[in-house]
C-alpha positions as protocol buffer text, in pm:
chain_id: "A"
residue {
  index: 1
  type: MET
  ca { x: -5374 y: 2045 z: -6560 }
}
residue {
  index: 2
  type: PRO
  ca { x: -5201 y: 2076 z: -6898 }
}
residue {
  index: 3
  type: GLY
  ca { x: -4867 y: 2116 z: -6716 }
}
residue {
  index: 4
  type: GLY
  ca { x: -4925 y: 1781 z: -6548 }
}
residue {
  index: 5
  type: PHE
  ca { x: -4988 y: 1609 z: -6879 }
}
residue {
  index: 6
  type: ILE
  ca { x: -4676 y: 1766 z: -7041 }
}
residue {
  index: 7
  type: ASN
  ca { x: -4461 y: 1674 z: -6743 }
}
residue {
  index: 8
  type: TRP
  ca { x: -4597 y: 1309 z: -6759 }
}
residue {
  index: 9
  type: TRP
  ca { x: -4537 y: 1294 z: -7139 }
}
residue {
  index: 10
  type: GLN
  ca { x: -4180 y: 1417 z: -7109 }
}
residue {
  index: 11
  type: HIS
  ca { x: -4091 y: 1155 z: -6850 }
}
residue {
  index: 12
  type: ILE
  ca { x: -4251 y: 846 z: -7004 }
}
residue {
  index: 13
  type: PRO
  ca { x: -3915 y: 679 z: -7081 }
}
residue {
  index: 14
  type: GLU
  ca { x: -3809 y: 696 z: -6721 }
}
residue {
  index: 15
  type: HIS
  ca { x: -4099 y: 469 z: -6630 }
}
residue {
  index: 16
  type: ILE
  ca { x: -4058 y: 200 z: -6898 }
}
residue {
  index: 17
  type: SER
  ca { x: -3863 y: -107 z: -6805 }
}
residue {
  index: 18
  type: PRO
  ca { x: -3641 y: -229 z: -7093 }
}
residue {
  index: 19
  type: TYR
  ca { x: -3698 y: -588 z: -6985 }
}
residue {
  index: 20
  type: ILE
  ca { x: -3982 y: -814 z: -7054 }
}
residue {
  index: 21
  type: PHE
  ca { x: -3882 y: -1027 z: -6757 }
}
residue {
  index: 22
  type: GLU
  ca { x: -3571 y: -1104 z: -6544 }
}
residue {
  index: 23
  type: ILE
  ca { x: -3480 y: -1436 z: -6383 }
}
residue {
  index: 24
  type: GLY
  ca { x: -3160 y: -1396 z: -6173 }
}
residue {
  index: 25
  type: SER
  ca { x: -2905 y: -1229 z: -6392 }
}
residue {
  index: 26
  type: PHE
  ca { x: -3081 y: -1338 z: -6712 }
}
residue {
  index: 27
  type: ARG
  ca { x: -3286 y: -1057 z: -6872 }
}
residue {
  index: 28
  type: LEU
  ca { x: -3504 y: -1078 z: -7178 }
}
residue {
  index: 29
  type: GLY
  ca { x: -3515 y: -727 z: -7318 }
}
residue {
  index: 30
  type: TYR
  ca { x: -3763 y: -565 z: -7553 }
}
residue {
  index: 31
  type: TYR
  ca { x: -3478 y: -441 z: -7767 }
}
residue {
  index: 32
  type: GLY
  ca { x: -3368 y: -795 z: -7867 }
}
residue {
  index: 33
  type: MET
  ca { x: -3730 y: -905 z: -7898 }
}
residue {
  index: 34
  type: MET
  ca { x: -3793 y: -620 z: -8146 }
}
residue {
  index: 35
  type: TYR
  ca { x: -3523 y: -762 z: -8374 }
}
residue {
  index: 36
  type: VAL
  ca { x: -3702 y: -1091 z: -8377 }
}
residue {
  index: 37
  type: VAL
  ca { x: -4037 y: -913 z: -8441 }
}
residue {
  index: 38
  type: GLY
  ca { x: -3884 y: -702 z: -8717 }
}
residue {
  index: 39
  type: PHE
  ca { x: -3745 y: -1004 z: -8904 }
}
residue {
  index: 40
  type: ALA
  ca { x: -4071 y: -1188 z: -8852 }
}
residue {
  index: 41
  type: ILE
  ca { x: -4261 y: -893 z: -9008 }
}
residue {
  index: 42
  type: ILE
  ca { x: -4024 y: -889 z: -9305 }
}
residue {
  index: 43
  type: TYR
  ca { x: -4069 y: -1261 z: -9359 }
}
residue {
  index: 44
  type: LEU
  ca { x: -4443 y: -1262 z: -9322 }
}
residue {
  index: 45
  type: LEU
  ca { x: -4501 y: -969 z: -9548 }
}
residue {
  index: 46
  type: SER
  ca { x: -4267 y: -1116 z: -9805 }
}
residue {
  index: 47
  type: LEU
  ca { x: -4469 y: -1435 z: -9798 }
}
residue {
  index: 48
  type: TYR
  ca { x: -4780 y: -1235 z: -9847 }
}
residue {
  index: 49
  type: ARG
  ca { x: -4633 y: -1062 z: -10149 }
}
residue {
  index: 50
  type: ILE
  ca { x: -4518 y: -1393 z: -10296 }
}
residue {
  index: 51
  type: LYS
  ca { x: -4872 y: -1523 z: -10265 }
}
residue {
  index: 52
  type: LYS
  ca { x: -5047 y: -1214 z: -10402 }
}
residue {
  index: 53
  type: GLU
  ca { x: -4808 y: -1097 z: -10666 }
}
residue {
  index: 54
  type: GLU
  ca { x: -4596 y: -1259 z: -10936 }
}
residue {
  index: 55
  type: ALA
  ca { x: -4277 y: -1270 z: -10738 }
}
residue {
  index: 56
  type: ASP
  ca { x: -3940 y: -1414 z: -10858 }
}
residue {
  index: 57
  type: TYR
  ca { x: -3883 y: -1578 z: -10516 }
}
residue {
  index: 58
  type: THR
  ca { x: -4017 y: -1885 z: -10340 }
}
residue {
  index: 59
  type: PRO
  ca { x: -4101 y: -1891 z: -9970 }
}
residue {
  index: 60
  type: LYS
  ca { x: -3806 y: -2116 z: -9909 }
}
residue {
  index: 61
  type: GLU
  ca { x: -3566 y: -1868 z: -10077 }
}
residue {
  index: 62
  type: ILE
  ca { x: -3697 y: -1582 z: -9859 }
}
residue {
  index: 63
  type: GLU
  ca { x: -3674 y: -1797 z: -9549 }
}
residue {
  index: 64
  type: ASN
  ca { x: -3312 y: -1884 z: -9620 }
}
residue {
  index: 65
  type: TYR
  ca { x: -3227 y: -1518 z: -9699 }
}
residue {
  index: 66
  type: ILE
  ca { x: -3394 y: -1395 z: -9374 }
}
residue {
  index: 67
  type: VAL
  ca { x: -3173 y: -1638 z: -9168 }
}
residue {
  index: 68
  type: TRP
  ca { x: -2863 y: -1506 z: -9345 }
}
residue {
  index: 69
  type: ALA
  ca { x: -2971 y: -1141 z: -9314 }
}
residue {
  index: 70
  type: ALA
  ca { x: -3045 y: -1183 z: -8938 }
}
residue {
  index: 71
  type: LEU
  ca { x: -2701 y: -1327 z: -8877 }
}
residue {
  index: 72
  type: GLY
  ca { x: -2538 y: -1058 z: -9094 }
}
residue {
  index: 73
  type: MET
  ca { x: -2729 y: -783 z: -8915 }
}
residue {
  index: 74
  type: VAL
  ca { x: -2652 y: -899 z: -8565 }
}
residue {
  index: 75
  type: ALA
  ca { x: -2283 y: -966 z: -8643 }
}
residue {
  index: 76
  type: GLY
  ca { x: -2246 y: -636 z: -8820 }
}
residue {
  index: 77
  type: ALA
  ca { x: -2426 y: -445 z: -8555 }
}
residue {
  index: 78
  type: ARG
  ca { x: -2216 y: -599 z: -8284 }
}
residue {
  index: 79
  type: LEU
  ca { x: -1885 y: -549 z: -8468 }
}
residue {
  index: 80
  type: GLY
  ca { x: -1993 y: -192 z: -8555 }
}
residue {
  index: 81
  type: TYR
  ca { x: -2045 y: -116 z: -8186 }
}
residue {
  index: 82
  type: VAL
  ca { x: -1719 y: -270 z: -8095 }
}
residue {
  index: 83
  type: LEU
  ca { x: -1520 y: -81 z: -8370 }
}
residue {
  index: 84
  type: PHE
  ca { x: -1699 y: 255 z: -8346 }
}
residue {
  index: 85
  type: TYR
  ca { x: -1784 y: 294 z: -7974 }
}
residue {
  index: 86
  type: ASN
  ca { x: -1575 y: 75 z: -7748 }
}
residue {
  index: 87
  type: LEU
  ca { x: -1273 y: -61 z: -7929 }
}
residue {
  index: 88
  type: GLY
  ca { x: -1024 y: -12 z: -7645 }
}
residue {
  index: 89
  type: TYR
  ca { x: -1229 y: -216 z: -7406 }
}
residue {
  index: 90
  type: TYR
  ca { x: -1281 y: -505 z: -7651 }
}
residue {
  index: 91
  type: LEU
  ca { x: -913 y: -515 z: -7757 }
}
residue {
  index: 92
  type: GLN
  ca { x: -846 y: -604 z: -7394 }
}
residue {
  index: 93
  type: ARG
  ca { x: -1135 y: -846 z: -7377 }
}
residue {
  index: 94
  type: PRO
  ca { x: -1184 y: -1000 z: -7728 }
}
residue {
  index: 95
  type: LEU
  ca { x: -1386 y: -1297 z: -7608 }
}
residue {
  index: 96
  type: GLU
  ca { x: -1657 y: -1059 z: -7480 }
}
residue {
  index: 97
  type: ILE
  ca { x: -1734 y: -940 z: -7830 }
}
residue {
  index: 98
  type: PHE
  ca { x: -1962 y: -1238 z: -7897 }
}
residue {
  index: 99
  type: LEU
  ca { x: -1967 y: -1425 z: -7574 }
}
residue {
  index: 100
  type: PRO
  ca { x: -2235 y: -1316 z: -7321 }
}
residue {
  index: 101
  type: VAL
  ca { x: -2007 y: -1364 z: -7014 }
}
residue {
  index: 102
  type: SER
  ca { x: -1737 y: -1164 z: -6841 }
}
residue {
  index: 103
  type: PHE
  ca { x: -1433 y: -1340 z: -6716 }
}
residue {
  index: 104
  type: GLU
  ca { x: -1319 y: -1079 z: -6464 }
}
residue {
  index: 105
  type: GLY
  ca { x: -1338 y: -1203 z: -6108 }
}
residue {
  index: 106
  type: GLY
  ca { x: -1484 y: -1533 z: -6223 }
}
residue {
  index: 107
  type: LEU
  ca { x: -1747 y: -1624 z: -6485 }
}
residue {
  index: 108
  type: HIS
  ca { x: -2043 y: -1381 z: -6492 }
}
residue {
  index: 109
  type: PHE
  ca { x: -2337 y: -1372 z: -6735 }
}
residue {
  index: 110
  type: THR
  ca { x: -2353 y: -1023 z: -6883 }
}
residue {
  index: 111
  type: GLY
  ca { x: -2556 y: -1063 z: -7196 }
}
residue {
  index: 112
  type: ILE
  ca { x: -2443 y: -897 z: -7520 }
}
residue {
  index: 113
  type: SER
  ca { x: -2520 y: -532 z: -7516 }
}
residue {
  index: 114
  type: GLY
  ca { x: -2412 y: -268 z: -7762 }
}
residue {
  index: 115
  type: MET
  ca { x: -2528 y: -276 z: -8121 }
}
residue {
  index: 116
  type: SER
  ca { x: -2463 y: -19 z: -8398 }
}
residue {
  index: 117
  type: TYR
  ca { x: -2721 y: 66 z: -8663 }
}
residue {
  index: 118
  type: HIS
  ca { x: -2457 y: 144 z: -8931 }
}
residue {
  index: 119
  type: GLY
  ca { x: -2271 y: -177 z: -8848 }
}
residue {
  index: 120
  type: GLY
  ca { x: -2592 y: -371 z: -8885 }
}
residue {
  index: 121
  type: LEU
  ca { x: -2673 y: -203 z: -9211 }
}
residue {
  index: 122
  type: LEU
  ca { x: -2331 y: -285 z: -9348 }
}
residue {
  index: 123
  type: GLY
  ca { x: -2358 y: -643 z: -9225 }
}
residue {
  index: 124
  type: VAL
  ca { x: -2691 y: -679 z: -9406 }
}
residue {
  index: 125
  type: ILE
  ca { x: -2556 y: -534 z: -9729 }
}
residue {
  index: 126
  type: LEU
  ca { x: -2254 y: -750 z: -9727 }
}
residue {
  index: 127
  type: ILE
  ca { x: -2446 y: -1066 z: -9653 }
}
residue {
  index: 128
  type: THR
  ca { x: -2709 y: -977 z: -9922 }
}
residue {
  index: 129
  type: ILE
  ca { x: -2425 y: -941 z: -10175 }
}
residue {
  index: 130
  type: TYR
  ca { x: -2277 y: -1273 z: -10068 }
}
residue {
  index: 131
  type: TYR
  ca { x: -2624 y: -1441 z: -10067 }
}
residue {
  index: 132
  type: CYS
  ca { x: -2709 y: -1309 z: -10412 }
}
residue {
  index: 133
  type: ARG
  ca { x: -2378 y: -1424 z: -10565 }
}
residue {
  index: 134
  type: ARG
  ca { x: -2409 y: -1764 z: -10405 }
}
residue {
  index: 135
  type: HIS
  ca { x: -2765 y: -1819 z: -10521 }
}
residue {
  index: 136
  type: GLU
  ca { x: -2717 y: -1637 z: -10856 }
}
residue {
  index: 137
  type: THR
  ca { x: -2991 y: -1386 z: -10775 }
}
residue {
  index: 138
  type: SER
  ca { x: -3006 y: -1018 z: -10864 }
}
residue {
  index: 139
  type: PHE
  ca { x: -2900 y: -802 z: -10567 }
}
residue {
  index: 140
  type: TRP
  ca { x: -3116 y: -506 z: -10682 }
}
residue {
  index: 141
  type: GLY
  ca { x: -3410 y: -736 z: -10755 }
}
residue {
  index: 142
  type: LEU
  ca { x: -3396 y: -884 z: -10405 }
}
residue {
  index: 143
  type: VAL
  ca { x: -3344 y: -539 z: -10233 }
}
residue {
  index: 144
  type: ASP
  ca { x: -3636 y: -400 z: -10440 }
}
residue {
  index: 145
  type: PHE
  ca { x: -3861 y: -691 z: -10332 }
}
residue {
  index: 146
  type: LEU
  ca { x: -3775 y: -660 z: -9963 }
}
residue {
  index: 147
  type: ALA
  ca { x: -3760 y: -283 z: -9929 }
}
residue {
  index: 148
  type: PRO
  ca { x: -4131 y: -225 z: -9835 }
}
residue {
  index: 149
  type: SER
  ca { x: -4134 y: -496 z: -9568 }
}
residue {
  index: 150
  type: GLY
  ca { x: -3779 y: -399 z: -9455 }
}
residue {
  index: 151
  type: ALA
  ca { x: -3896 y: -44 z: -9381 }
}
residue {
  index: 152
  type: LEU
  ca { x: -4166 y: -183 z: -9142 }
}
residue {
  index: 153
  type: GLY
  ca { x: -3921 y: -424 z: -8989 }
}
residue {
  index: 154
  type: TYR
  ca { x: -3685 y: -135 z: -8921 }
}
residue {
  index: 155
  type: THR
  ca { x: -3969 y: 40 z: -8738 }
}
residue {
  index: 156
  type: PHE
  ca { x: -3963 y: -223 z: -8476 }
}
residue {
  index: 157
  type: GLY
  ca { x: -3594 y: -183 z: -8430 }
}
residue {
  index: 158
  type: ARG
  ca { x: -3658 y: 185 z: -8356 }
}
residue {
  index: 159
  type: LEU
  ca { x: -3937 y: 97 z: -8110 }
}
residue {
  index: 160
  type: GLY
  ca { x: -3687 y: -125 z: -7929 }
}
residue {
  index: 161
  type: ASN
  ca { x: -3448 y: 171 z: -7908 }
}
residue {
  index: 162
  type: PHE
  ca { x: -3723 y: 381 z: -7758 }
}
residue {
  index: 163
  type: ILE
  ca { x: -3824 y: 125 z: -7504 }
}
residue {
  index: 164
  type: ASN
  ca { x: -3457 y: 88 z: -7422 }
}
residue {
  index: 165
  type: GLY
  ca { x: -3440 y: 453 z: -7336 }
}
residue {
  index: 166
  type: GLU
  ca { x: -3213 y: 555 z: -7623 }
}
residue {
  index: 167
  type: LEU
  ca { x: -3428 y: 767 z: -7853 }
}
residue {
  index: 168
  type: TYR
  ca { x: -3657 y: 992 z: -7661 }
}
residue {
  index: 169
  type: GLY
  ca { x: -3428 y: 1293 z: -7660 }
}
residue {
  index: 170
  type: ARG
  ca { x: -3439 y: 1554 z: -7383 }
}
residue {
  index: 171
  type: ALA
  ca { x: -3701 y: 1774 z: -7254 }
}
residue {
  index: 172
  type: THR
  ca { x: -3732 y: 2112 z: -7421 }
}
residue {
  index: 173
  type: ASP
  ca { x: -3934 y: 2419 z: -7353 }
}
């Protein structure tokens, strides 16, 4: 029986659907939903810390920053994927970088797939620098405040990768 369990365990990812639901060609994936959950966790834990500790930030400031960070992360992750993994394709189809449609053979909904962790990280760093300069806030102070909740938010991104079938690795003996 232990061989049966090991075999089942090694093949879990093959049986997980990456989509919460599908309607026609529209698919809502766990991966994208995990981004939303991750940012929600960061926001809610930050609000909790503001309430329980003497924080230098207001809930409104954190809310504004989270919106900027989410946009920076998604744009950076997408551009990172385009630049590092599939530049040739997107040089021929630049509109598909941010539009969820393909124009080949008519107009087809494709969704936006392809994100890069290092591009997303760079996007968040750049937008955080911009945000801090614009709002005259300490970059290191904000990063220090958000780091604990950011680590937990990042965990949900990795769970999204796992459900998407990207992180489970290969079977070994």
